[in-house]
Short mmCIF file of C-alpha atoms and ligand atoms in Angstrom, two decimals:
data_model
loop_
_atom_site.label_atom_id
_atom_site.label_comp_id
_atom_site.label_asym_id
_atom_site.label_seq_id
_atom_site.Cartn_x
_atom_site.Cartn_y
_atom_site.Cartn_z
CA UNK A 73 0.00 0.00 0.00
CA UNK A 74 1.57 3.23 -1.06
CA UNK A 75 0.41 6.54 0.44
CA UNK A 76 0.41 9.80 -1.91
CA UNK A 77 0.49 13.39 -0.29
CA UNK A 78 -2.87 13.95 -0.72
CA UNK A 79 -4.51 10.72 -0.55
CA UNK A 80 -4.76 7.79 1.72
CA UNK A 81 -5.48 4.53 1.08
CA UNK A 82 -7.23 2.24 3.68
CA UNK A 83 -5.44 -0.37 5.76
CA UNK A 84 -8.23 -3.09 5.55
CA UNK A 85 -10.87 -3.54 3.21
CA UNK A 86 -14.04 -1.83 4.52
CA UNK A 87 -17.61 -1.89 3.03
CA UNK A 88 -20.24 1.05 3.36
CA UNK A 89 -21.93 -0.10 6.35
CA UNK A 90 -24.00 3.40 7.53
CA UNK A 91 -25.00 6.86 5.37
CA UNK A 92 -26.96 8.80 7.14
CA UNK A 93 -28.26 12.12 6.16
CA UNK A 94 -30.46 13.81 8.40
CA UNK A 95 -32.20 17.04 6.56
CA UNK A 96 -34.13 19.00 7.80
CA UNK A 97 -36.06 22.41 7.60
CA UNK A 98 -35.12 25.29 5.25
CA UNK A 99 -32.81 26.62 2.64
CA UNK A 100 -28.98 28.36 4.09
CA UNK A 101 -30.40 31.71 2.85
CA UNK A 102 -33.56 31.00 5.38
CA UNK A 103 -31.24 30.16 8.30
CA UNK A 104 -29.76 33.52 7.63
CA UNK A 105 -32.91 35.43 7.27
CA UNK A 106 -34.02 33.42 11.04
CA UNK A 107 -31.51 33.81 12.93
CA UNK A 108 -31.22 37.34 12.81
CA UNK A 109 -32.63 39.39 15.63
CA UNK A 110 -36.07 40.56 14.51
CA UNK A 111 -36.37 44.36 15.07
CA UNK A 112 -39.93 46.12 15.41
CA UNK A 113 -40.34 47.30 11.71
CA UNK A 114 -38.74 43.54 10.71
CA UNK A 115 -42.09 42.40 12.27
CA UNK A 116 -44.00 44.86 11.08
CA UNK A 117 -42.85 43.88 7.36
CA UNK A 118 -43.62 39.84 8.01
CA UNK A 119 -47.58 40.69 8.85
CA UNK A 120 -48.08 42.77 6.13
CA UNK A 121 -46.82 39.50 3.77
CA UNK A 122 -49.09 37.65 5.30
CA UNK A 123 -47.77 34.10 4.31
CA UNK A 124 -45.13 35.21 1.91
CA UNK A 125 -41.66 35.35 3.90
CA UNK A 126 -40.05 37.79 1.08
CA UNK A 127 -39.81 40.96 2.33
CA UNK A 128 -40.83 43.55 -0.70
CA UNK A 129 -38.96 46.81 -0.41
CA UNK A 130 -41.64 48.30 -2.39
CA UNK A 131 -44.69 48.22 0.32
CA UNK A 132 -44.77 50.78 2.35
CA UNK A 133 -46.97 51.78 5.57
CA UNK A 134 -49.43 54.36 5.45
CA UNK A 135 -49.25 56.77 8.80
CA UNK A 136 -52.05 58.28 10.68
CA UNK A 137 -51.27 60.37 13.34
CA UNK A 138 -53.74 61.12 15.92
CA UNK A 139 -52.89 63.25 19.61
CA UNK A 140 -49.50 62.36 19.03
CA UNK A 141 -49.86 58.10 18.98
CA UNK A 142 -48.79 56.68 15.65
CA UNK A 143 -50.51 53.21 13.96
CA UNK A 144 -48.96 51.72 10.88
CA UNK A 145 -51.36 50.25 8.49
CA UNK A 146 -50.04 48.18 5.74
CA UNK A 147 -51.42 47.55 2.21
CA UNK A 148 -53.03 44.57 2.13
CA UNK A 149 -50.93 42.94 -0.74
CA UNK A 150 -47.31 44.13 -1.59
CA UNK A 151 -48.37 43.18 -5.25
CA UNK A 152 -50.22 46.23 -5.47
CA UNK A 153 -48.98 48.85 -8.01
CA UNK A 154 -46.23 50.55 -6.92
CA UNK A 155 -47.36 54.23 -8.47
CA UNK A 156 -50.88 54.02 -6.47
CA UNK A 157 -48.57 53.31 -3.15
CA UNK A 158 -46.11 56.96 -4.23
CA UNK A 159 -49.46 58.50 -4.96
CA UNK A 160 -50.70 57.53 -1.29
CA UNK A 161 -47.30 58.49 0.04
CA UNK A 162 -46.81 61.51 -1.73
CA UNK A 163 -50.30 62.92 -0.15
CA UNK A 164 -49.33 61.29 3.23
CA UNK A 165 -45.75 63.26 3.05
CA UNK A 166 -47.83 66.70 2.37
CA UNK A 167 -50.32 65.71 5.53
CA UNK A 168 -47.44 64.92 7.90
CA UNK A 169 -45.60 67.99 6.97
CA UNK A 170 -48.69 69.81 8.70
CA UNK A 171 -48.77 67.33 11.62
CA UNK A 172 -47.51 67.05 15.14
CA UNK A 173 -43.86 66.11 15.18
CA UNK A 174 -43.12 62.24 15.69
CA UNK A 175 -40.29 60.43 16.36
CA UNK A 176 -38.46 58.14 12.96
CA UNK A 177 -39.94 54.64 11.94
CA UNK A 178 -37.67 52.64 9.82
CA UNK A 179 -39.34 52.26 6.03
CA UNK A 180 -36.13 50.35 4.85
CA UNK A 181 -33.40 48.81 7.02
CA UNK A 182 -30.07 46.95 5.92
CA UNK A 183 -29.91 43.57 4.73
CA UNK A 184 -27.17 41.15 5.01
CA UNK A 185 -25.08 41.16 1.88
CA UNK A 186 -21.94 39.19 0.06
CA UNK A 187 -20.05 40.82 -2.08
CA UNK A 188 -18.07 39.02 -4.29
CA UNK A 189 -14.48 40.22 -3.67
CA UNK A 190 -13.18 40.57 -7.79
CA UNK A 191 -16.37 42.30 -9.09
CA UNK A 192 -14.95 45.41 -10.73
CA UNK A 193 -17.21 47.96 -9.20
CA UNK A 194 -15.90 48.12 -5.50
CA UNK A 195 -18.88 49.61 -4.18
CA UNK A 196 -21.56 48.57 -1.98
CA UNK A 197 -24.55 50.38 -0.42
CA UNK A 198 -26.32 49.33 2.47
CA UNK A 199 -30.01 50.64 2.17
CA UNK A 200 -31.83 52.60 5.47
CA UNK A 201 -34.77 55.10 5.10
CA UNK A 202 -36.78 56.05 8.26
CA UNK A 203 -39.80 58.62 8.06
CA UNK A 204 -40.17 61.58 10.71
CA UNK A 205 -41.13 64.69 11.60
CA UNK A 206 -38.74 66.78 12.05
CA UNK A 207 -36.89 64.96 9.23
CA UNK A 208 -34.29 61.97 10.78
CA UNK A 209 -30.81 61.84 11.12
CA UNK A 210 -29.01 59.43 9.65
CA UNK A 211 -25.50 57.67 11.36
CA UNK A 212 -24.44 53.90 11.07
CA UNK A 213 -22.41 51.82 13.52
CA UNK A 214 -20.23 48.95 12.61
CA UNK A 215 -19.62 46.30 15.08
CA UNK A 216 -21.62 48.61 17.33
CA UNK A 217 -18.89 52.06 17.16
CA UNK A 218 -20.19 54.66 15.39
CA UNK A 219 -18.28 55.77 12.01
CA UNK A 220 -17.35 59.20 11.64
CA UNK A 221 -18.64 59.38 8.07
CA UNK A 222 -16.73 62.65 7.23
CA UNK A 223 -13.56 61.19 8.19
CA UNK A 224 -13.14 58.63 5.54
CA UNK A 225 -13.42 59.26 1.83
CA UNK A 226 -14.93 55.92 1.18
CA UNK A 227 -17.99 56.65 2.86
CA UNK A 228 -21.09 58.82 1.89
CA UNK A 229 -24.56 58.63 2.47
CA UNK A 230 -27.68 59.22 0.00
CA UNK A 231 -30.64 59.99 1.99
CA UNK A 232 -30.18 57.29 4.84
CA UNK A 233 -28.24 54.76 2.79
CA UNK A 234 -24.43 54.25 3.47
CA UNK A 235 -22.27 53.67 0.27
CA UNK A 236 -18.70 52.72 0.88
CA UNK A 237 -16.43 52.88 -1.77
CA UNK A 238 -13.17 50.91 -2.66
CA UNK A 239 -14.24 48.18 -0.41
CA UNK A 240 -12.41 45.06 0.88
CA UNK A 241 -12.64 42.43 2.99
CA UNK A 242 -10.14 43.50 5.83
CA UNK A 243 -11.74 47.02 6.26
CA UNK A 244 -15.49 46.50 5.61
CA UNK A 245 -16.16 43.57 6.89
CA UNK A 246 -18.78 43.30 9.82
CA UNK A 247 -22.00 43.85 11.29
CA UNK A 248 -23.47 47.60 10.25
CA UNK A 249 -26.49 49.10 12.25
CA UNK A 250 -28.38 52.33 10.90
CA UNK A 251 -29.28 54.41 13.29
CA UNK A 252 -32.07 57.22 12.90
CA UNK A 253 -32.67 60.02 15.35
CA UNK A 254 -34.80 63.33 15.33
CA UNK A 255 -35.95 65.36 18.39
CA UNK A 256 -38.42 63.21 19.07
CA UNK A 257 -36.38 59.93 19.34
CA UNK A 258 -34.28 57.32 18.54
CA UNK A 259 -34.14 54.20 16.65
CA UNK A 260 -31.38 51.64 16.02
CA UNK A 261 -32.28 49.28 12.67
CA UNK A 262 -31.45 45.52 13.02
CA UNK A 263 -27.92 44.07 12.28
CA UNK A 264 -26.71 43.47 8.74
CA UNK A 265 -23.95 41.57 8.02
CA UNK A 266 -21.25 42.54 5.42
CA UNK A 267 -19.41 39.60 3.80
CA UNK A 268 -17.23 38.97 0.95
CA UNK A 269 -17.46 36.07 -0.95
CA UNK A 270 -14.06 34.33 -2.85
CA UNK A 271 -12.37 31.10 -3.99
CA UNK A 272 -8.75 30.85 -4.38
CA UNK A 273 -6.80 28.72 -6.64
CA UNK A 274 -5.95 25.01 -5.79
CA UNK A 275 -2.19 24.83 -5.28
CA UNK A 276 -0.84 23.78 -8.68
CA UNK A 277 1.55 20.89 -6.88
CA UNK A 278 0.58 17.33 -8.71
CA UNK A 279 -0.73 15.23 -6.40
CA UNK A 280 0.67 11.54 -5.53
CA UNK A 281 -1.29 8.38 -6.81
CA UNK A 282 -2.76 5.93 -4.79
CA UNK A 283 -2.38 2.21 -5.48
CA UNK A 284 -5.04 -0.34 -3.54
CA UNK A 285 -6.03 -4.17 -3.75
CA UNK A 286 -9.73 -4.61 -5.21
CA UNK A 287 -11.89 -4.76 -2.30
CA UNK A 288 -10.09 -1.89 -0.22
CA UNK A 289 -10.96 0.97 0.88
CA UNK A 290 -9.99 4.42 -0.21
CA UNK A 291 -10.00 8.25 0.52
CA UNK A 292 -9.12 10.98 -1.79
CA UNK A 293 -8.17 14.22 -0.15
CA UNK A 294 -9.93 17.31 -1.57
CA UNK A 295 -8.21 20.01 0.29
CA UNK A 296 -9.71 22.93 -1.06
CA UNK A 297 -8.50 26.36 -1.46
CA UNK A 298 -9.14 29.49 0.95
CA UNK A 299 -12.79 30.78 -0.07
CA UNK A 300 -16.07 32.21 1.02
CA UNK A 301 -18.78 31.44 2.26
CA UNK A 302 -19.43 28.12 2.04
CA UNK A 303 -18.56 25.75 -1.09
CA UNK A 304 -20.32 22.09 -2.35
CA UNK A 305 -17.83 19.90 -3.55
CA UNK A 306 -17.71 17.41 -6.30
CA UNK A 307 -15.58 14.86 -8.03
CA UNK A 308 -14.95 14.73 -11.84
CA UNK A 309 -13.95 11.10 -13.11
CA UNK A 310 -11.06 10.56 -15.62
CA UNK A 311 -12.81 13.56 -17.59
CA UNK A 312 -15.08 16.42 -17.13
CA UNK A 313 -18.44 16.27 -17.29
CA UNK A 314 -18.30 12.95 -15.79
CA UNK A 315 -19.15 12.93 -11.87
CA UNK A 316 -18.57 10.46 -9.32
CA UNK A 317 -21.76 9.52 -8.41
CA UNK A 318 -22.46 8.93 -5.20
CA UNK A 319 -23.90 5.52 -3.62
CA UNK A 320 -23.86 2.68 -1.34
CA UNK A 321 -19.91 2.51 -2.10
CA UNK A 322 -18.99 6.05 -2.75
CA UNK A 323 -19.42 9.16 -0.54
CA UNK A 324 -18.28 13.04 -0.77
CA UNK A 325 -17.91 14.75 2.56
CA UNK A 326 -19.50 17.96 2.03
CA UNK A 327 -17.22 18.87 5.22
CA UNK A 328 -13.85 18.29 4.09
CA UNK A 329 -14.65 17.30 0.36
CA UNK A 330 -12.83 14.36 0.57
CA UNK A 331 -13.87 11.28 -1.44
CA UNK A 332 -14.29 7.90 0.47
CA UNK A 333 -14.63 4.55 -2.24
CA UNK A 334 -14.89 1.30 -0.38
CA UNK A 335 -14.16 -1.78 -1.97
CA UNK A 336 -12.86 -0.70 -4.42
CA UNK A 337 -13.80 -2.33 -7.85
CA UNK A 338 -11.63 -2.06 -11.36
CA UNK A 339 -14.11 0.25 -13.00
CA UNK A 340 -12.81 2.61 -10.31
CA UNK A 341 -9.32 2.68 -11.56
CA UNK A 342 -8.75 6.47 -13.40
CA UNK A 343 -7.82 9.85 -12.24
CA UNK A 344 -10.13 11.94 -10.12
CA UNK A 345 -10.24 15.84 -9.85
CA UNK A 346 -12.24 17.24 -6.78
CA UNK A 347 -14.01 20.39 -8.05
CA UNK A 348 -15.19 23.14 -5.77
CA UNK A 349 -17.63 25.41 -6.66
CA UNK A 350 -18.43 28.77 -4.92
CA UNK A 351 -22.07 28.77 -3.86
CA UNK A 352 -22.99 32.37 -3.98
CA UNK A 353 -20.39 33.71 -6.76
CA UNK A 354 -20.80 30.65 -8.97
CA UNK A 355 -16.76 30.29 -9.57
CA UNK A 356 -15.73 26.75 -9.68
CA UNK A 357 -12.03 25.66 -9.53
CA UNK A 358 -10.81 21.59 -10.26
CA UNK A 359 -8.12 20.30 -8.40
CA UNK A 360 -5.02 18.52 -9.98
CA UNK A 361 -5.89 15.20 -10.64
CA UNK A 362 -5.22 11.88 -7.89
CA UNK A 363 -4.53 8.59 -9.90
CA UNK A 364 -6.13 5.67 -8.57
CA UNK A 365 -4.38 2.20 -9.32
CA UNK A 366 -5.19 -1.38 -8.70
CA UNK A 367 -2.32 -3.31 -6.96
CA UNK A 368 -2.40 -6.83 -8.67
CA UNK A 369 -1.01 -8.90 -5.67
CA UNK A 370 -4.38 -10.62 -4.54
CA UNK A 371 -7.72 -9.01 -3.30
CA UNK A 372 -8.71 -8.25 0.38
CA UNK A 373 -10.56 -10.44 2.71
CA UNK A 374 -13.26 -9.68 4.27
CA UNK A 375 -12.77 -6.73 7.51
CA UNK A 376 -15.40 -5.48 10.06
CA UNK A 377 -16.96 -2.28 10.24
CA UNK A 378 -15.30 0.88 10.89
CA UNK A 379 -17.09 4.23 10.99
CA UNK A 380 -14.54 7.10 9.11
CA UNK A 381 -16.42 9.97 8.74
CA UNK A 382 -18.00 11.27 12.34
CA UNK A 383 -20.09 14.20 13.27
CA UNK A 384 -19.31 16.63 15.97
CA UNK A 385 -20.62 15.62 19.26
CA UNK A 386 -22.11 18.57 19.17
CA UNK A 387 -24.14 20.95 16.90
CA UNK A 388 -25.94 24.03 17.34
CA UNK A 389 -28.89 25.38 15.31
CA UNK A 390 -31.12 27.60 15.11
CA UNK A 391 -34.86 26.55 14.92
CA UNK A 392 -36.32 26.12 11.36
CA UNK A 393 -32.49 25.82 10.22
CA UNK A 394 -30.88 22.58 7.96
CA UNK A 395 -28.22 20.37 10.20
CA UNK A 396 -26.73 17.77 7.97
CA UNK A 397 -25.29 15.10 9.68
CA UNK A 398 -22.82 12.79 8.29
CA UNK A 399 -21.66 9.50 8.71
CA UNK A 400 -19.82 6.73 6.70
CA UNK A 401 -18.60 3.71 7.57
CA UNK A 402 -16.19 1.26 5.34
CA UNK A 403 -16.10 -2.28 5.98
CA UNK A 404 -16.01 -5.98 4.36
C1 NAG B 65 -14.60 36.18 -10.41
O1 NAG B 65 -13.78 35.02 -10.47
C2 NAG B 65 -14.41 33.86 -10.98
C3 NAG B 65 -13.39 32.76 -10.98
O2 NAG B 65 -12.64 32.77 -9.82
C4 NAG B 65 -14.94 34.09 -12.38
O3 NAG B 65 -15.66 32.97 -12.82
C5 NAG B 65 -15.84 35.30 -12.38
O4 NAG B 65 -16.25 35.59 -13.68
C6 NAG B 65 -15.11 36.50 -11.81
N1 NAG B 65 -15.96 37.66 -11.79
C7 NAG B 65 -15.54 38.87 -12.16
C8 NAG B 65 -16.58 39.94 -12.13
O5 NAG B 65 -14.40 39.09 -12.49
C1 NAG B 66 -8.34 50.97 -2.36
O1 NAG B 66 -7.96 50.21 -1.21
C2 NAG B 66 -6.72 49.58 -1.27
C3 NAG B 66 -6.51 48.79 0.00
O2 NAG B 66 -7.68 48.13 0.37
C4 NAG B 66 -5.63 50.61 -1.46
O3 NAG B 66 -4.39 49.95 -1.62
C5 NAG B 66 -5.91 51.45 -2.69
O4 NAG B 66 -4.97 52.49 -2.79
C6 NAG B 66 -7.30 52.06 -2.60
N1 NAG B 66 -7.62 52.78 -3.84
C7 NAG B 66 -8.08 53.99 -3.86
C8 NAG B 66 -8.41 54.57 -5.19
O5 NAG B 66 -8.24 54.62 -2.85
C1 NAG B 67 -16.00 43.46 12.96
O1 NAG B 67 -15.92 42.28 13.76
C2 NAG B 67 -15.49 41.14 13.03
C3 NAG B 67 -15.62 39.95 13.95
O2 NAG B 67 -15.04 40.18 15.17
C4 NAG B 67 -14.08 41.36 12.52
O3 NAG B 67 -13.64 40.22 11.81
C5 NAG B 67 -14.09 42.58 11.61
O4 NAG B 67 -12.77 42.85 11.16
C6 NAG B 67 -14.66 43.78 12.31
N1 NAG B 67 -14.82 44.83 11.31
C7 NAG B 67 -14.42 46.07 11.46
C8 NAG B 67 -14.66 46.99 10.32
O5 NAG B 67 -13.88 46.44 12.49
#
């Protein structure tokens, strides 16, 4: 048994004896959306939907102000056209300029976004609009410290809305609140996380092969590049499009990306490329190829169970949210 650098061939012959997938729930964009903290106008938003989760930018609550108390009623659909919901809020805007003063209500707050780190245009905005009387103030915090907007050419603001220029990963990155004050009061939107999404290059180094008796067992290292967020693997046989698929006998870690073959037959003898693929930029990247060889000196016996990929003794989630849990056993 020969061991390559990036690949590691079983000791014993080992069968699939357990794959267990446990799914559960929602998409990774819903965990997002429900595990941030859900502010006042965040709630406000989800009733107005009704059953729809999407939150449409376009609605917009109509304001009547009475001794001073303030009641937000929403439009019954957000379908409904968006220049009868300006005409409403054009003739609300002349009313409330007559009114009593209130204090801001968020219309828009930020959302989490990923910015994909070699887009040309090295700009992002992150949205906030609040209505008041007088009119709000507009200041955003990042990782809860207030940024002196003046003090850095990167930054502006339109209206409430905070547009940073030239941005990258090691300055921008982190949570951004917008915060909206008047003399009446205060208000602090919910969190919004800035990330940056990227996949690097696999390292160009060939990779050893990996020579096993039929009826072995066998992983193939994927060891991916830096990137993120998150990436789904996949292995390309002897040539692309063709895709390991996965069964009873072959599994792809979606943790490590590492391909584990048990008993292994002669149709698996070829040269396998692990291909990553960046789930919110699209980029995909192949690794240098891992040949797999059959020794000819005999074929294994048979070899009990033995579990090789775990899961953490440990994992926590967030209601609603997808755990995957994997397991995979090799054995003869
Ligand atoms: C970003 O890089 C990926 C490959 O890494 C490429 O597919 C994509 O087109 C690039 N995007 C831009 C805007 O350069
Ligand atoms: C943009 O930022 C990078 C560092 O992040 C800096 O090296 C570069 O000079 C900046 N470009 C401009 C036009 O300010
Ligand atoms: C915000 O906090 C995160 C996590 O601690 C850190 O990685 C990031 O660099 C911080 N961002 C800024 C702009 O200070």
């Amino acid at each position: 048994m020969q061991k390559g650098p990036s690949s590691l061939s079983m000791g014993s012959p080992w069968k699939p004896f357990l794959l267990l997938s446990i799914i559960s729930g929602l998409s990774d964009f819903a965990r997002a959306v429900a595990s941030r903290p859900m502010s006042y106008a965040a709630v406000l938003r989800l009733k107005a939907d009704g059953a729809s989760s999407v939150l449409s930018s376009r609605s917009r609550p109509r304001q009547h102000y009475s001794s001073g108390l303030e009641t937000t009623e929403w439009p019954a659909f957000s379908s409904q056209p968006l220049s009868a919901l300006r005409l409403i809020s054009s003739q609300e805007d002349h009313r409330s300029e007559e009114s009593e003063e209130f204090g801001p209500v968020f219309i828009q707050e930020p959302d989490d976004a990923i910015f994909p780190l070699n887009s040309t245009e090295k700009k992002v905005m992150l949205q906030c609009e609040a209505r008041s009387n007088p009119p709000p103030v507009y200041r955003w915090l990042i990782n809860g410290t207030e940024v002196d907007i003046e003090a850095d050419y990167r930054y502006s603001l339109i209206d409430g809305s905070l547009i940073i220029t030239n941005v990258s990963e090691v300055t921008d990155h982190g949570t951004y609140q917008c915060r909206a004050a008047n003399s009446v009061g205060v208000i602090l939107s919910r969190e919004a996380l800035l990330q940056f999404a990227y996949l690097g290059a696999f390292s160009g180094k060939s990779r050893g092969g990996v020579s096993v008796r039929e009826g072995q067992g066998v992983v193939l290292m994927c060891i991916p590049p830096p990137h993120s967020p998150e990436i789904i693997y996949s292995w390309v046989f002897n040539e692309f499009p063709s895709f390991v698929a996965e069964d009873s006998r072959r599994f792809i870690s979606q943790d490590t990306g590492n391909l584990y073959i048990s008993k292994v037959q002669p149709s698996d003898v070829g040269s396998y490329i692990c291909l990553v693929k960046n789930t919110v930029t699209n980029a995909r990247v192949l690794s240098p190829p891992t040949p797999l060889t059959l020794k000819t000196d005999g074929v294994m016996g048979e070899y009990e169970p033995k579990i090789e990929v775990h899961f953490p003794t440990s994992v926590l989630a967030a209601k609603g949210v997808t755990v995957r849990l994997e397991c995979f056993a090799l054995g003869k």
